[in-house]
Coordinates of C-alpha atoms and ligand atoms in Angstrom, one line a residue:
M1 CA -14.2 -38.9 54.6
F2 CA -17.4 -37.2 53.4
K3 CA -20.8 -38.3 54.5
Q4 CA -23.8 -37.1 52.5
A5 CA -27.2 -36.3 54.2
S6 CA -29.6 -39.1 53.8
W7 CA -33.2 -38.2 54.5
E8 CA -36.2 -40.6 54.1
E9 CA -37.8 -37.8 52.2
P10 CA -41.2 -38.8 50.6
I11 CA -42.4 -37.5 47.3
I12 CA -44.0 -34.1 47.7
F13 CA -47.4 -35.5 46.7
N14 CA -47.2 -37.9 49.7
L15 CA -46.6 -34.9 52.1
R16 CA -49.8 -33.1 51.1
R17 CA -52.7 -32.4 53.5
E18 CA -55.9 -31.2 52.1
G19 CA -56.5 -27.5 52.7
R20 CA -53.0 -26.8 53.9
K21 CA -51.3 -23.8 52.3
G22 CA -48.6 -21.1 52.6
H23 CA -49.4 -17.8 54.2
I24 CA -50.6 -15.1 51.8
P25 CA -50.9 -11.6 53.2
P26 CA -54.7 -10.6 53.0
K27 CA -54.0 -7.7 50.7
L28 CA -52.2 -10.0 48.2
E29 CA -54.9 -12.5 48.4
E30 CA -57.4 -9.8 47.4
E31 CA -55.2 -9.0 44.4
I32 CA -54.9 -12.6 43.4
K33 CA -58.7 -13.0 43.5
K34 CA -59.1 -9.9 41.4
A35 CA -56.5 -11.1 38.8
V36 CA -58.3 -14.5 38.6
G37 CA -61.6 -12.8 38.1
E38 CA -60.1 -10.7 35.3
A39 CA -58.6 -13.8 33.7
D40 CA -62.0 -15.4 33.8
T41 CA -63.4 -12.6 31.6
L42 CA -60.4 -12.4 29.3
I43 CA -59.9 -16.1 28.5
P44 CA -62.6 -17.6 26.4
K45 CA -64.7 -20.2 28.2
S46 CA -63.8 -22.9 25.8
M47 CA -60.1 -22.4 26.7
Q48 CA -60.6 -22.3 30.4
R49 CA -59.5 -25.3 32.6
T50 CA -62.5 -27.3 33.8
S51 CA -60.9 -29.5 36.5
P52 CA -58.7 -28.0 39.3
L53 CA -54.9 -28.3 39.0
R54 CA -53.6 -31.3 40.9
L55 CA -51.0 -29.5 43.0
P56 CA -49.8 -30.7 46.4
E57 CA -51.2 -28.7 49.3
L58 CA -48.4 -27.8 51.8
S59 CA -47.3 -25.1 54.1
E60 CA -44.4 -22.8 53.2
A61 CA -42.1 -24.3 55.8
E62 CA -42.8 -27.9 54.5
V63 CA -42.0 -26.8 51.0
T64 CA -38.7 -25.2 52.1
R65 CA -37.7 -28.3 54.1
H66 CA -38.6 -30.7 51.4
F67 CA -36.4 -29.0 48.7
I68 CA -33.5 -28.2 51.1
R69 CA -33.4 -31.9 52.1
L70 CA -33.5 -33.1 48.5
S71 CA -30.6 -30.6 47.7
E72 CA -28.6 -32.0 50.7
M73 CA -28.9 -35.5 49.1
N74 CA -27.5 -34.2 45.9
F75 CA -24.0 -33.1 44.7
G76 CA -23.5 -29.9 42.7
V77 CA -20.7 -27.7 41.7
D78 CA -21.6 -25.5 44.7
S79 CA -21.0 -28.4 47.1
G80 CA -17.5 -29.4 45.9
F81 CA -15.1 -30.4 43.2
Y82 CA -16.8 -31.4 40.0
P83 CA -14.1 -32.4 37.4
L84 CA -16.5 -33.7 34.7
G85 CA -14.1 -33.6 31.8
S86 CA -15.3 -31.9 28.6
C87 CA -18.5 -30.8 30.4
T88 CA -16.8 -27.8 32.1
M89 CA -18.7 -27.7 35.4
K90 CA -17.5 -24.4 36.9
Y91 CA -18.9 -22.0 39.5
N92 CA -21.7 -19.9 38.1
P93 CA -21.8 -16.5 39.8
K94 CA -25.2 -16.1 41.5
I95 CA -25.5 -12.5 40.4
N96 CA -26.1 -13.7 36.8
E97 CA -29.2 -15.6 38.0
Q98 CA -30.5 -12.5 39.7
L99 CA -30.0 -10.4 36.5
A100 CA -31.7 -13.0 34.4
N101 CA -34.7 -12.9 36.8
L102 CA -35.2 -9.1 36.7
P103 CA -38.8 -8.6 35.7
T104 CA -37.7 -6.3 32.9
I105 CA -35.9 -9.4 31.4
A106 CA -38.0 -12.3 32.7
M107 CA -41.4 -10.8 31.8
I108 CA -40.8 -9.7 28.2
H109 CA -42.5 -11.7 25.4
P110 CA -41.0 -12.7 22.1
Y111 CA -44.0 -11.4 20.2
Q112 CA -43.6 -7.9 21.6
D113 CA -42.9 -5.2 19.0
E114 CA -39.2 -4.6 18.5
S115 CA -39.5 -1.0 19.6
T116 CA -40.4 -2.2 23.1
V117 CA -37.5 -4.6 23.5
Q118 CA -34.6 -2.4 22.4
G119 CA -32.8 -3.2 25.7
I120 CA -32.6 -6.9 25.3
L121 CA -31.8 -6.6 21.5
E122 CA -28.9 -4.3 22.5
I123 CA -27.6 -6.9 24.9
L124 CA -27.9 -9.7 22.4
Y125 CA -26.2 -7.6 19.7
A126 CA -23.4 -6.7 22.1
L127 CA -23.0 -10.4 23.0
E128 CA -22.7 -11.4 19.4
R129 CA -19.9 -8.8 19.0
W130 CA -18.1 -10.2 22.0
L131 CA -18.3 -13.7 20.9
A132 CA -17.2 -12.8 17.3
E133 CA -14.2 -11.1 18.8
L134 CA -13.3 -14.0 21.1
T135 CA -13.7 -16.6 18.4
G136 CA -12.2 -14.6 15.5
T137 CA -15.3 -14.9 13.4
Q138 CA -17.3 -12.2 11.5
E139 CA -20.9 -12.9 12.5
V140 CA -22.5 -14.8 15.3
C141 CA -25.9 -16.4 15.5
L142 CA -27.2 -16.9 19.1
H143 CA -30.1 -19.2 18.3
P144 CA -28.9 -22.8 18.8
A145 CA -30.1 -24.2 22.1
A146 CA -27.1 -26.5 22.8
G147 CA -23.7 -27.5 21.4
A148 CA -25.1 -30.3 19.3
H149 CA -27.7 -27.9 18.0
G150 CA -24.9 -25.5 17.0
E151 CA -23.1 -28.4 15.2
F152 CA -26.3 -29.2 13.3
L153 CA -26.6 -25.6 12.2
G154 CA -22.9 -25.6 11.3
T155 CA -23.3 -28.6 9.0
L156 CA -26.4 -27.1 7.4
L157 CA -24.2 -24.0 6.7
M158 CA -21.6 -26.2 5.0
R159 CA -24.4 -27.6 2.9
A160 CA -25.7 -24.1 2.0
Y161 CA -22.2 -23.0 1.1
H162 CA -21.5 -25.9 -1.3
K163 CA -25.0 -25.6 -2.8
M164 CA -24.3 -21.9 -3.6
N165 CA -21.1 -23.1 -5.4
G166 CA -23.1 -25.6 -7.4
E167 CA -21.6 -28.6 -5.5
D168 CA -24.5 -29.7 -3.4
G169 CA -24.7 -33.3 -4.4
K170 CA -21.0 -33.7 -4.9
R171 CA -19.7 -32.6 -1.4
S172 CA -21.2 -35.5 0.5
E173 CA -18.6 -36.3 3.2
V174 CA -17.7 -34.8 6.6
I175 CA -14.4 -35.9 8.2
V176 CA -14.3 -36.4 11.9
P177 CA -11.3 -37.5 14.0
D178 CA -11.8 -40.6 16.2
S179 CA -11.3 -38.5 19.4
A180 CA -14.3 -36.4 18.6
H181 CA -17.3 -35.9 20.8
G182 CA -20.1 -38.2 19.7
T183 CA -22.3 -35.3 18.8
N184 CA -20.0 -34.4 15.9
P185 CA -20.7 -37.5 13.7
A186 CA -24.3 -37.5 14.8
S187 CA -24.8 -33.8 13.7
A188 CA -23.1 -34.4 10.3
A189 CA -25.2 -37.5 9.7
M190 CA -28.4 -35.6 10.6
A191 CA -27.5 -33.0 8.1
G192 CA -27.3 -35.8 5.5
F193 CA -23.5 -36.2 5.2
K194 CA -21.6 -39.4 5.2
V195 CA -19.2 -39.4 8.1
V196 CA -15.5 -40.4 7.4
V197 CA -13.5 -41.1 10.6
V198 CA -9.7 -40.4 10.7
P199 CA -7.5 -41.9 13.4
S200 CA -5.3 -40.1 15.9
D201 CA -1.5 -40.5 15.8
E202 CA 0.6 -41.6 18.7
E203 CA 0.7 -38.0 20.0
G204 CA -3.1 -37.9 20.2
C205 CA -3.4 -35.4 17.3
V206 CA -5.1 -35.9 13.9
N207 CA -3.0 -38.3 11.8
L208 CA -2.0 -36.1 9.0
E209 CA -1.3 -38.9 6.5
A210 CA -4.7 -40.4 7.2
L211 CA -6.3 -37.0 6.8
K212 CA -4.7 -36.4 3.5
A213 CA -5.8 -39.8 2.3
A214 CA -9.4 -39.1 3.4
V215 CA -9.7 -35.7 1.7
S216 CA -11.2 -35.6 -1.8
E217 CA -13.5 -33.6 -4.0
K218 CA -16.3 -35.2 -2.0
T219 CA -15.2 -33.5 1.2
A220 CA -17.7 -31.0 2.5
G221 CA -15.6 -30.2 5.6
L222 CA -13.8 -31.3 8.7
M223 CA -15.1 -31.1 12.2
L224 CA -12.3 -30.6 14.7
T225 CA -12.1 -30.0 18.5
N226 CA -8.9 -28.0 19.4
P227 CA -7.7 -28.6 22.1
N228 CA -9.1 -32.0 21.4
T229 CA -10.9 -34.2 23.9
L230 CA -7.5 -35.5 25.2
G231 CA -6.8 -31.9 26.2
I232 CA -4.1 -31.7 23.6
F233 CA -3.6 -28.8 21.2
E234 CA -3.5 -29.8 17.5
K235 CA -0.1 -28.4 16.7
N236 CA -0.6 -29.0 13.0
I237 CA -3.7 -27.0 12.8
E238 CA -2.4 -24.7 10.0
E239 CA -1.5 -27.6 7.8
I240 CA -4.8 -29.3 8.6
A241 CA -6.7 -26.1 7.6
K242 CA -4.6 -25.8 4.4
T243 CA -5.4 -29.4 3.5
I244 CA -9.1 -29.0 3.9
H245 CA -9.3 -25.6 2.2
E246 CA -7.2 -26.7 -0.8
A247 CA -9.6 -29.6 -1.3
G248 CA -12.6 -27.1 -1.3
G249 CA -13.9 -28.1 2.1
L250 CA -14.8 -26.0 5.2
L251 CA -13.3 -26.2 8.6
Y252 CA -15.7 -26.6 11.6
Y253 CA -14.5 -25.9 15.1
D254 CA -16.2 -27.7 18.0
G255 CA -15.7 -25.0 20.7
A256 CA -17.7 -26.6 23.4
N257 CA -14.7 -26.1 25.6
L258 CA -13.4 -22.7 24.9
N259 CA -12.1 -22.2 28.4
P260 CA -8.4 -22.9 27.7
L261 CA -8.3 -20.5 24.7
L262 CA -10.2 -17.5 25.9
G263 CA -8.3 -14.3 25.1
I264 CA -5.2 -16.3 24.0
V265 CA -5.9 -17.7 20.6
R266 CA -8.9 -17.6 18.3
P267 CA -10.3 -20.4 16.1
G268 CA -10.9 -17.9 13.3
D269 CA -7.2 -17.1 13.2
M270 CA -6.4 -20.8 13.0
G271 CA -8.4 -21.1 9.8
F272 CA -11.7 -22.2 11.0
D273 CA -14.7 -21.1 9.0
I274 CA -17.5 -22.1 11.4
V275 CA -17.3 -22.2 15.2
H276 CA -19.8 -23.2 17.8
I277 CA -19.3 -22.5 21.5
N278 CA -21.1 -23.8 24.5
I279 CA -22.4 -20.9 26.6
H280 CA -23.3 -23.4 29.3
K281 CA -19.8 -24.7 29.6
T282 CA -17.5 -21.7 29.0
F283 CA -19.7 -18.8 29.9
A284 CA -21.1 -19.9 33.2
T285 CA -24.6 -21.0 33.1
P286 CA -25.7 -24.0 35.3
H287 CA -26.0 -27.2 33.2
G288 CA -26.3 -30.9 33.6
G289 CA -29.5 -32.9 33.7
G290 CA -30.6 -31.3 30.4
G291 CA -30.9 -27.8 31.7
P292 CA -31.3 -25.0 29.2
G293 CA -28.1 -24.0 27.4
A294 CA -27.0 -22.1 24.3
G295 CA -24.7 -23.1 21.4
P296 CA -24.0 -19.9 19.4
V297 CA -22.4 -20.3 16.0
G298 CA -19.8 -17.8 14.6
V299 CA -18.9 -17.8 10.9
S300 CA -16.4 -16.2 8.5
E301 CA -17.6 -13.4 6.2
E302 CA -18.2 -15.8 3.3
L303 CA -20.8 -17.7 5.3
A304 CA -22.6 -14.9 7.0
E305 CA -25.4 -14.7 4.4
F306 CA -26.6 -18.2 5.2
L307 CA -27.1 -17.7 9.0
P308 CA -30.6 -18.2 10.4
V309 CA -33.2 -15.4 10.6
P310 CA -33.9 -13.1 12.2
R311 CA -30.5 -11.3 12.3
I312 CA -30.2 -8.4 14.8
T313 CA -29.1 -5.2 13.1
Y314 CA -28.2 -1.8 14.4
D315 CA -28.3 1.4 12.3
G316 CA -26.8 3.6 14.9
E317 CA -30.2 4.5 16.4
K318 CA -32.4 1.4 16.6
Y319 CA -32.0 -2.4 16.9
R320 CA -34.1 -4.3 14.4
L321 CA -34.9 -8.0 13.7
D322 CA -34.1 -8.5 10.1
Y323 CA -35.9 -11.4 8.3
D324 CA -35.0 -10.2 4.8
K325 CA -32.1 -12.5 4.1
P326 CA -32.7 -14.4 0.8
H327 CA -29.8 -16.9 1.3
S328 CA -30.5 -17.7 4.9
I329 CA -31.0 -21.4 5.7
G330 CA -34.2 -20.2 7.5
K331 CA -35.0 -20.8 11.2
I332 CA -33.2 -23.2 13.5
R333 CA -35.1 -22.4 16.6
S334 CA -38.2 -20.5 17.7
F335 CA -37.6 -16.8 18.2
Y336 CA -34.1 -15.6 19.2
G337 CA -32.5 -18.4 21.3
N338 CA -32.4 -19.1 25.0
V339 CA -32.4 -15.4 26.0
A340 CA -32.0 -15.8 29.7
V341 CA -29.0 -18.0 29.3
L342 CA -27.5 -15.6 26.8
L343 CA -28.0 -12.7 29.2
K344 CA -26.1 -14.6 31.9
A345 CA -23.2 -15.1 29.5
Y346 CA -23.2 -11.4 28.8
A347 CA -23.2 -10.6 32.5
Y348 CA -20.3 -13.1 33.0
I349 CA -18.3 -11.6 30.2
L350 CA -18.8 -8.0 31.4
S351 CA -18.0 -8.8 35.0
L352 CA -14.7 -10.4 34.0
G353 CA -13.7 -8.2 31.1
F354 CA -11.1 -9.3 28.5
E355 CA -8.3 -9.6 31.0
G356 CA -10.5 -11.6 33.4
L357 CA -11.5 -14.0 30.6
K358 CA -7.8 -14.5 29.7
E359 CA -7.2 -15.4 33.4
V360 CA -9.9 -18.0 33.1
A361 CA -8.0 -19.6 30.3
E362 CA -4.6 -19.5 32.1
V363 CA -5.9 -20.8 35.5
S364 CA -8.0 -23.6 33.9
V365 CA -4.9 -24.8 32.0
L366 CA -2.6 -24.4 35.0
N367 CA -5.1 -26.5 37.2
A368 CA -5.3 -29.3 34.6
N369 CA -1.6 -29.6 34.3
Y370 CA -1.1 -29.5 38.0
I371 CA -3.5 -32.4 38.4
M372 CA -1.8 -34.2 35.5
H373 CA 1.6 -34.0 37.1
K374 CA 0.4 -35.0 40.5
L375 CA -1.4 -38.1 39.2
K376 CA 1.3 -39.2 36.8
G377 CA 3.2 -41.4 39.3
V378 CA 0.1 -43.1 40.8
K379 CA 0.3 -46.9 40.6
G380 CA -2.4 -48.3 38.4
L381 CA -2.9 -45.2 36.2
T382 CA -1.2 -44.2 32.9
L383 CA -1.4 -41.1 30.9
P384 CA -1.8 -42.3 27.3
Y385 CA -0.6 -40.2 24.3
N386 CA 2.7 -38.6 25.0
S387 CA 2.7 -38.2 28.8
R388 CA 5.4 -35.5 28.5
K389 CA 3.3 -33.1 26.5
P390 CA 1.4 -30.4 28.5
R391 CA -2.4 -30.5 28.4
K392 CA -4.8 -27.7 28.0
H393 CA -8.1 -27.6 30.1
E394 CA -8.2 -31.4 30.8
C395 CA -6.2 -34.5 31.0
V396 CA -7.3 -38.1 30.3
F397 CA -5.8 -40.9 32.4
S398 CA -6.3 -44.7 31.8
A399 CA -7.1 -47.1 34.7
K400 CA -6.3 -50.1 32.4
P401 CA -3.3 -51.4 34.5
L402 CA -5.3 -51.0 37.7
K403 CA -8.2 -52.9 36.2
S404 CA -6.1 -55.8 35.0
E405 CA -4.1 -56.0 38.3
T406 CA -7.0 -55.5 40.8
G407 CA -10.3 -55.7 39.0
V408 CA -11.1 -52.1 39.9
S409 CA -12.3 -50.2 36.9
A410 CA -12.6 -46.5 36.0
L411 CA -16.3 -46.8 36.9
N412 CA -15.4 -48.1 40.4
I413 CA -12.9 -45.3 40.9
A414 CA -15.6 -42.8 39.9
K415 CA -18.1 -44.3 42.4
R416 CA -15.5 -44.3 45.2
L417 CA -14.6 -40.7 44.6
L418 CA -18.2 -39.8 45.8
D419 CA -17.3 -41.2 49.2
Y420 CA -14.4 -38.8 49.4
G421 CA -16.7 -35.8 48.6
F422 CA -15.9 -35.4 44.9
H423 CA -18.0 -35.6 41.9
A424 CA -16.8 -38.3 39.5
P425 CA -14.8 -37.2 36.4
T426 CA -16.1 -38.2 33.0
I427 CA -15.4 -41.9 32.3
Y428 CA -15.0 -44.1 29.2
F429 CA -14.6 -41.0 27.0
P430 CA -12.8 -40.3 24.7
L431 CA -13.3 -43.7 23.2
I432 CA -9.7 -44.0 22.1
V433 CA -8.6 -44.4 25.8
E434 CA -9.4 -47.6 27.5
E435 CA -10.7 -47.2 31.1
A436 CA -10.6 -43.5 30.6
L437 CA -10.8 -41.0 33.4
M438 CA -11.3 -37.5 31.9
I439 CA -10.5 -34.9 34.4
E440 CA -11.3 -31.2 34.0
P441 CA -10.7 -29.1 37.1
T442 CA -11.7 -25.7 35.5
E443 CA -10.4 -22.4 36.9
T444 CA -12.9 -22.5 39.8
F445 CA -11.1 -24.5 42.4
E446 CA -8.1 -23.5 44.5
K447 CA -4.9 -25.5 45.0
E448 CA -6.1 -27.0 48.3
E449 CA -9.1 -28.6 46.7
L450 CA -7.0 -29.9 43.8
D451 CA -4.6 -31.4 46.4
R452 CA -7.5 -33.1 48.2
F453 CA -8.7 -34.6 45.0
V454 CA -5.2 -35.9 44.1
D455 CA -5.0 -37.3 47.6
A456 CA -8.3 -39.1 47.2
M457 CA -7.3 -40.6 43.8
Q458 CA -4.0 -41.9 45.3
K459 CA -5.9 -43.4 48.3
I460 CA -8.4 -45.1 46.0
C461 CA -5.7 -46.6 43.9
E462 CA -4.0 -47.9 47.0
E463 CA -7.3 -49.3 48.3
A464 CA -7.7 -51.1 44.9
Y465 CA -4.5 -53.1 45.7
N466 CA -5.1 -53.5 49.5
N467 CA -8.8 -53.7 49.9
P468 CA -10.5 -53.9 46.5
E469 CA -14.0 -54.6 48.0
A470 CA -14.1 -51.0 49.4
V471 CA -13.8 -49.7 45.9
L472 CA -15.8 -52.3 44.1
K473 CA -18.9 -51.8 46.3
A474 CA -18.7 -48.0 46.5
P475 CA -20.2 -45.6 47.2
H476 CA -20.9 -46.2 50.8
N477 CA -21.5 -42.7 52.2
T478 CA -23.9 -41.2 49.7
A479 CA -27.6 -40.6 50.1
V480 CA -28.3 -43.4 47.6
P481 CA -26.0 -46.4 47.5
R482 CA -24.6 -48.0 44.3
L483 CA -27.1 -47.9 41.5
D484 CA -27.8 -50.6 39.1
E485 CA -26.4 -48.9 35.9
V486 CA -28.5 -51.0 33.6
K487 CA -31.8 -50.6 35.5
A488 CA -31.1 -46.9 36.0
S489 CA -31.2 -46.3 32.3
H490 CA -33.4 -49.1 31.1
P491 CA -36.6 -47.9 29.3
K492 CA -38.6 -50.5 31.2
T493 CA -37.5 -49.3 34.7
M494 CA -36.8 -45.6 34.2
A495 CA -39.4 -43.5 35.9
L496 CA -39.2 -39.8 35.1
S497 CA -42.2 -38.7 37.0
W498 CA -44.3 -39.6 40.1
R499 CA -47.2 -40.7 37.9
M500 CA -44.8 -42.8 35.8
F501 CA -43.2 -44.3 38.9
N502 CA -46.6 -45.3 40.4
K503 CA -47.6 -46.9 37.1
R504 CA -44.4 -48.7 36.8
M505 CA -44.1 -50.0 40.4
G506 CA -45.7 -53.3 39.4
E507 CA -43.5 -53.8 36.4
I508 CA -40.3 -52.9 38.4
E509 CA -41.2 -55.4 41.1
V510 CA -41.6 -58.1 38.5
L511 CA -38.1 -57.2 37.1
N512 CA -36.6 -57.3 40.6
K513 CA -37.7 -60.9 41.0
Ligands
PLP601 C1 -20.5 -31.0 25.5 C2 -19.8 -31.1 24.2 C3 -20.6 -31.1 23.0 C4 -22.1 -31.1 22.9 O1 -22.7 -30.0 23.6 P1 -24.2 -30.1 24.1 O2 -24.5 -28.7 24.6 O3 -24.2 -31.1 25.2 O4 -25.1 -30.5 23.0 C5 -19.9 -31.2 21.8 N1 -18.5 -31.3 21.8 C6 -17.8 -31.4 22.9 C7 -16.3 -31.5 22.8 C8 -18.4 -31.3 24.1 O5 -17.7 -31.3 25.2

């Protein structure tokens, strides 16, 4: 069993001692003084800070210990198995971080003249071409900062397209299957569309009859995830595409999870007109906790003229930022997107090459199916929606029988997994599976680790029958014991900073009583 480090580590501000500092070599200290002096003359007095920065004063070793200890009380994809379904938590090669931190990348400014940033423009241009090739689209826009942002752009593109055809007011509905990620209906609604939900059939795919009944001259488009959030490939995709296109709608592909398809099939070839992908899931950039991501959008030739500005162009000699696009929907984000994140994706793609990317797809699918087969016989769990059908990158189990027989829920299993040294899978999503455990192993982990996970799942389900208290009160071995889920996310008790925490201590104590 796993035991996490548990330090009584104070907040860094409580460790400070006035006047204490890290060692700065004398020569560097001189240079810093000089730079500060120069800044004094360069920055207008009215814009200079009048009070000193409130930074904690500590020695270098104290800072190192503090953050190492905090990291030891945390769980990340570098510490172990992290099967967070649909969120694709895979190993992110460290060399990508080093490349993104090169001064020639990290120090460039978006307002620099384009003649001085030819290198990064070349990288972004080449990345656009790679992503267009991998998704089977014509043009790619790298600007959106996340998957949901890409979806929002995609639905705005639908709007622009219908407007061009004189059907702006008429095409008012976007169809979304009931297995969709919550961001899909939210994005469509934000773009001003009415959301029409279609149910899944008993195979876990879009119910074709229901889809045909939902389609009309009001349909602006369909947003589809394929493989869907159950990890199942929509085998009727060609008929779905035909249905939507014949009705005059557009087909939107939620490619947040492109892992299982890389180099094997392309959404563009399935008939999709607009595709977003999550760089921070498929193309290896650390994410979680709201870290920076990127959700590029690829489109078919017909829609390219509507993409946001600036577009990067290349005339065989120079890269340019082209703002002269009369039909563009305008800007979706400041400047050119999350450039450091995009650079890491480019490095990842180049280091694997086309064959390597294909292997990512094959191994991620193999791993998900291995886990699915190993967990299938476990007492208390079921695999809803045709348990004989292979899955793609993830599989979704239901702990409904376990809960009704022992009281142990999907949430309890997730908590207990932490005691065994595994991050919890995604739970209670997709909404069409009760007591859902959504497991995505990715291509990162080797068979031994998958076996250890399966073993832990089996043990936990056995515990649920023999010693349910152990599971119901888990986790026991983590740095922080079981959290109160309500308080942890309640606007009255959530404290996101030290200052907020101090301010709220009083209120929290009142709530505790
Ligand atoms: C993660 C995810 C999204 C949203 O992506 P964000 O970058 O979190 O906004 C959309 N759809 C699916 C299927 C996802 O897994």
